[in-house]
């Protein structure tokens, strides 16, 4: 670990490959949660519900940590002054230092628990007639072993190591301010009718926003408030404040705490990748148009072996074909094409032999 590098840069550098892998999974699966692959938001609700458990868990632990010493909160700015880590500090002093760091980074408008609960309650009530119980704050599915393992890990990891909350905050909030904008645009492109908002469909004439546009439609879609922040800047002001505070408080962490946060960041991405892959298996059992883990790995391996600008479109066609369930038909068609070319080549060879013989 480069101790001279800012902590957030070290986290980004160390997790870059895992981050790329997680992005690949999201980009691969997201189109299957919206039209034309999906006819209802059920697949999206299942996916966002899993991520909601992660936000619920670490945000609740964060709030609990801040409530331990309420009297200290009033003197937050004063307490942060001169709080650089002291190698001879007592355990109690270290706990107070980390707690003050967490207070300084805590931004109420950044928290996503309430938005997620509202979204899932809406999706449960309006889109799936309450059948999926999407608003529940616990994930009851016995198949969600990786998700349950992730949630358990968060609780065990942060208990006694509250500085690790900074790693969760950096990864999950910055994700919303970067890839989350693109995801939101894809979800909006499904149109208000997909999200069962008949009143909004009438107000905007049913016009679907451009999925490549980063602009936020005038009327906010219900069920997607997770991707929205209060204020006139759509969260950009909150993002600037969060990054500035993160850069400030990281100087109040010890070298060991910084190294521990980087290591925890790696574990976060590993758990998140396993969780997304598990969602596919769970959704397939419920009839949602998802890919199995094995078929995703097979597709990814096939695409990695195809190089060059000429064959890249074919790799994309393979992945789309598998995603839509048309891979078997595509493969049979390919066999017929190969047989046809083989037959034509054989005819040319026979004609050439006969010509030479005469």
CSV table of C-alpha atoms in Angstrom, one decimal, residues 58-251:
chain,number,residue,atom,x,y,z
A,58,UNK,CA,-24.2,-0.6,7.2
A,59,UNK,CA,-26.2,2.5,7.6
A,60,UNK,CA,-28.0,1.2,10.7
A,61,UNK,CA,-24.7,0.2,12.2
A,62,UNK,CA,-23.4,3.7,11.4
A,63,UNK,CA,-26.4,5.3,13.2
A,64,UNK,CA,-26.0,3.0,16.2
A,65,UNK,CA,-22.3,3.9,16.4
A,66,UNK,CA,-23.1,7.6,16.5
A,67,UNK,CA,-25.7,7.1,19.2
A,68,UNK,CA,-23.2,5.6,21.6
A,69,UNK,CA,-21.9,9.0,22.7
A,70,UNK,CA,-24.6,11.7,21.9
A,71,UNK,CA,-23.0,14.3,24.2
A,72,UNK,CA,-19.9,14.4,22.1
A,73,UNK,CA,-21.8,15.3,18.9
A,74,UNK,CA,-22.4,19.0,19.8
A,75,UNK,CA,-18.7,19.7,19.9
A,76,UNK,CA,-17.9,17.9,16.6
A,77,UNK,CA,-15.8,20.5,14.9
A,78,UNK,CA,-13.8,21.2,18.0
A,79,UNK,CA,-13.2,17.6,18.6
A,80,UNK,CA,-11.9,17.0,15.1
A,81,UNK,CA,-9.2,19.7,15.7
A,82,UNK,CA,-5.9,18.1,16.5
A,83,UNK,CA,-7.3,14.5,16.3
A,84,UNK,CA,-4.5,13.1,14.3
A,85,UNK,CA,-3.8,9.5,15.4
A,86,UNK,CA,-1.5,9.1,18.3
A,87,UNK,CA,0.4,5.9,18.6
A,88,UNK,CA,0.3,6.1,22.4
A,89,UNK,CA,-3.4,6.9,22.6
A,90,UNK,CA,-5.6,4.7,24.8
A,91,UNK,CA,-8.3,2.4,23.4
A,92,UNK,CA,-10.9,4.8,24.7
A,93,UNK,CA,-9.3,7.8,22.9
A,94,UNK,CA,-9.1,5.8,19.7
A,95,UNK,CA,-12.8,4.9,19.9
A,96,UNK,CA,-13.6,8.6,20.4
A,97,UNK,CA,-11.4,9.6,17.5
A,98,UNK,CA,-13.0,7.1,15.1
A,99,UNK,CA,-16.5,8.1,16.3
A,100,UNK,CA,-15.8,11.7,15.6
A,101,UNK,CA,-14.6,10.8,12.1
A,102,UNK,CA,-17.9,9.0,11.5
A,103,UNK,CA,-19.9,12.0,12.7
A,104,UNK,CA,-18.0,14.3,10.4
A,105,UNK,CA,-18.7,12.1,7.4
A,106,UNK,CA,-22.3,11.4,8.2
A,107,UNK,CA,-24.6,13.3,5.9
A,108,UNK,CA,-28.4,12.7,6.5
A,109,UNK,CA,-29.3,13.4,2.8
A,110,UNK,CA,-26.8,10.8,1.7
A,111,UNK,CA,-28.4,8.0,3.6
A,112,UNK,CA,-30.4,5.6,1.3
A,113,UNK,CA,-32.3,3.4,3.8
A,114,UNK,CA,-35.5,5.5,3.7
A,115,UNK,CA,-35.5,5.9,-0.1
A,116,UNK,CA,-35.0,2.1,-0.5
A,117,UNK,CA,-37.8,1.3,1.9
A,118,UNK,CA,-40.2,3.6,0.1
A,119,UNK,CA,-39.2,2.3,-3.3
A,120,UNK,CA,-39.6,-1.4,-2.3
A,121,UNK,CA,-42.9,-0.6,-0.6
A,122,UNK,CA,-44.2,1.0,-3.8
A,123,UNK,CA,-43.0,-1.8,-6.1
A,124,UNK,CA,-44.5,-4.4,-3.7
A,125,UNK,CA,-47.9,-2.6,-3.6
A,126,UNK,CA,-48.2,-1.3,-7.1
A,127,UNK,CA,-46.3,-3.6,-9.4
A,128,UNK,CA,-46.5,-7.0,-7.9
A,129,UNK,CA,-49.7,-6.8,-5.8
A,130,UNK,CA,-47.8,-7.4,-2.6
A,131,UNK,CA,-46.9,-11.0,-3.6
A,132,UNK,CA,-43.1,-10.5,-3.3
A,133,UNK,CA,-43.1,-8.6,0.0
A,134,UNK,CA,-40.4,-6.4,-1.5
A,135,UNK,CA,-40.5,-3.8,1.3
A,136,UNK,CA,-39.4,-6.3,3.9
A,137,UNK,CA,-36.1,-5.3,5.6
A,138,UNK,CA,-35.0,-9.0,5.7
A,139,UNK,CA,-34.2,-11.3,2.9
A,140,UNK,CA,-36.1,-14.4,3.6
A,141,UNK,CA,-35.2,-16.5,0.6
A,142,UNK,CA,-33.2,-19.6,1.6
A,143,UNK,CA,-31.4,-19.5,-1.7
A,144,UNK,CA,-29.8,-16.1,-0.9
A,145,UNK,CA,-26.8,-17.7,0.9
A,146,UNK,CA,-24.2,-15.2,-0.6
A,147,UNK,CA,-26.4,-12.2,0.4
A,148,UNK,CA,-26.9,-13.6,3.9
A,149,UNK,CA,-23.2,-14.2,4.2
A,150,UNK,CA,-22.5,-10.6,3.0
A,151,UNK,CA,-24.9,-9.1,5.6
A,152,UNK,CA,-23.5,-11.3,8.4
A,153,UNK,CA,-20.0,-10.3,7.3
A,154,UNK,CA,-20.9,-6.6,7.5
A,155,UNK,CA,-22.2,-6.9,11.1
A,156,UNK,CA,-19.2,-9.0,12.3
A,157,UNK,CA,-16.7,-6.9,10.4
A,158,UNK,CA,-17.8,-3.5,11.6
A,159,UNK,CA,-18.5,-4.6,15.2
A,160,UNK,CA,-15.3,-3.6,17.0
A,161,UNK,CA,-13.9,-2.0,13.8
A,162,UNK,CA,-16.2,1.0,13.1
A,163,UNK,CA,-13.6,2.7,10.9
A,164,UNK,CA,-14.4,0.1,8.2
A,165,UNK,CA,-17.7,2.0,7.7
A,166,UNK,CA,-15.7,4.5,5.7
A,167,UNK,CA,-14.9,1.8,3.1
A,168,UNK,CA,-18.6,1.0,2.8
A,169,UNK,CA,-19.6,4.6,2.5
A,170,UNK,CA,-17.0,5.4,-0.2
A,171,UNK,CA,-17.8,2.3,-2.3
A,172,UNK,CA,-21.6,2.4,-2.1
A,173,UNK,CA,-22.2,6.1,-2.2
A,174,UNK,CA,-19.7,6.9,-5.0
A,175,UNK,CA,-21.2,4.1,-7.0
A,176,UNK,CA,-24.5,6.0,-7.0
A,177,UNK,CA,-22.8,9.1,-8.2
A,178,UNK,CA,-21.1,7.4,-11.1
A,179,UNK,CA,-22.6,4.2,-12.5
A,180,UNK,CA,-25.8,4.9,-10.7
A,181,UNK,CA,-26.6,7.8,-13.1
A,182,UNK,CA,-26.3,5.5,-16.1
A,183,UNK,CA,-28.4,2.8,-14.4
A,184,UNK,CA,-31.1,5.4,-13.6
A,185,UNK,CA,-31.2,6.4,-17.3
A,186,UNK,CA,-31.7,2.8,-18.4
A,187,UNK,CA,-34.5,2.4,-15.9
A,188,UNK,CA,-36.2,5.6,-17.0
A,189,UNK,CA,-36.0,4.5,-20.6
A,190,UNK,CA,-38.5,1.7,-19.7
A,191,UNK,CA,-41.2,4.4,-19.6
A,192,UNK,CA,-43.6,5.3,-16.9
A,193,UNK,CA,-46.1,2.7,-17.9
A,194,UNK,CA,-43.6,0.0,-17.1
A,195,UNK,CA,-43.4,1.3,-13.5
A,196,UNK,CA,-47.2,1.4,-13.2
A,197,UNK,CA,-47.5,5.1,-13.1
A,198,UNK,CA,-50.5,5.9,-15.1
A,199,UNK,CA,-51.0,9.4,-13.7
A,200,UNK,CA,-47.5,10.4,-14.7
A,201,UNK,CA,-47.9,8.8,-18.1
A,202,UNK,CA,-50.8,11.1,-18.7
A,203,UNK,CA,-48.9,14.2,-17.4
A,204,UNK,CA,-45.9,13.7,-19.7
A,205,UNK,CA,-47.8,12.2,-22.7
A,206,UNK,CA,-46.1,8.9,-22.3
A,207,UNK,CA,-42.9,10.1,-23.8
A,208,UNK,CA,-40.0,7.9,-22.9
A,209,UNK,CA,-36.7,9.7,-22.0
A,210,UNK,CA,-33.5,8.9,-23.9
A,211,UNK,CA,-31.6,6.2,-22.1
A,212,UNK,CA,-28.3,7.8,-23.1
A,213,UNK,CA,-29.4,11.1,-21.5
A,214,UNK,CA,-28.3,12.0,-18.0
A,215,UNK,CA,-31.1,14.5,-17.6
A,216,UNK,CA,-33.7,13.8,-14.9
A,217,UNK,CA,-37.3,13.8,-16.1
A,218,UNK,CA,-39.4,16.6,-14.6
A,219,UNK,CA,-41.7,14.2,-12.8
A,220,UNK,CA,-39.8,11.7,-10.7
A,221,UNK,CA,-40.7,8.0,-11.2
A,222,UNK,CA,-42.0,6.3,-8.1
A,223,UNK,CA,-40.1,3.3,-7.1
A,224,UNK,CA,-36.7,4.8,-8.2
A,225,UNK,CA,-36.1,7.4,-5.5
A,226,UNK,CA,-33.0,5.4,-4.5
A,227,UNK,CA,-31.2,7.1,-7.4
A,228,UNK,CA,-32.3,10.6,-6.4
A,229,UNK,CA,-31.1,13.1,-3.9
A,230,UNK,CA,-32.8,16.2,-2.5
A,231,UNK,CA,-31.8,19.7,-3.7
A,232,UNK,CA,-31.5,21.5,-7.0
A,233,UNK,CA,-28.3,19.8,-8.1
A,234,UNK,CA,-29.5,16.2,-8.1
A,235,UNK,CA,-27.0,15.3,-5.5
A,236,UNK,CA,-23.9,16.9,-7.0
A,237,UNK,CA,-23.6,19.2,-4.1
A,238,UNK,CA,-23.9,16.3,-1.7
A,239,UNK,CA,-21.2,14.4,-3.7
A,240,UNK,CA,-18.8,17.4,-3.4
A,241,UNK,CA,-19.4,17.7,0.3
A,242,UNK,CA,-18.9,14.0,0.9
A,243,UNK,CA,-15.7,13.8,-1.1
A,244,UNK,CA,-14.3,16.9,0.7
A,245,UNK,CA,-15.2,15.5,4.1
A,246,UNK,CA,-13.7,12.1,3.2
A,247,UNK,CA,-10.4,13.7,2.2
A,248,UNK,CA,-10.4,15.6,5.5
A,249,UNK,CA,-11.2,12.8,7.9
A,250,UNK,CA,-8.9,10.2,6.3
A,251,UNK,CA,-6.0,12.1,7.9
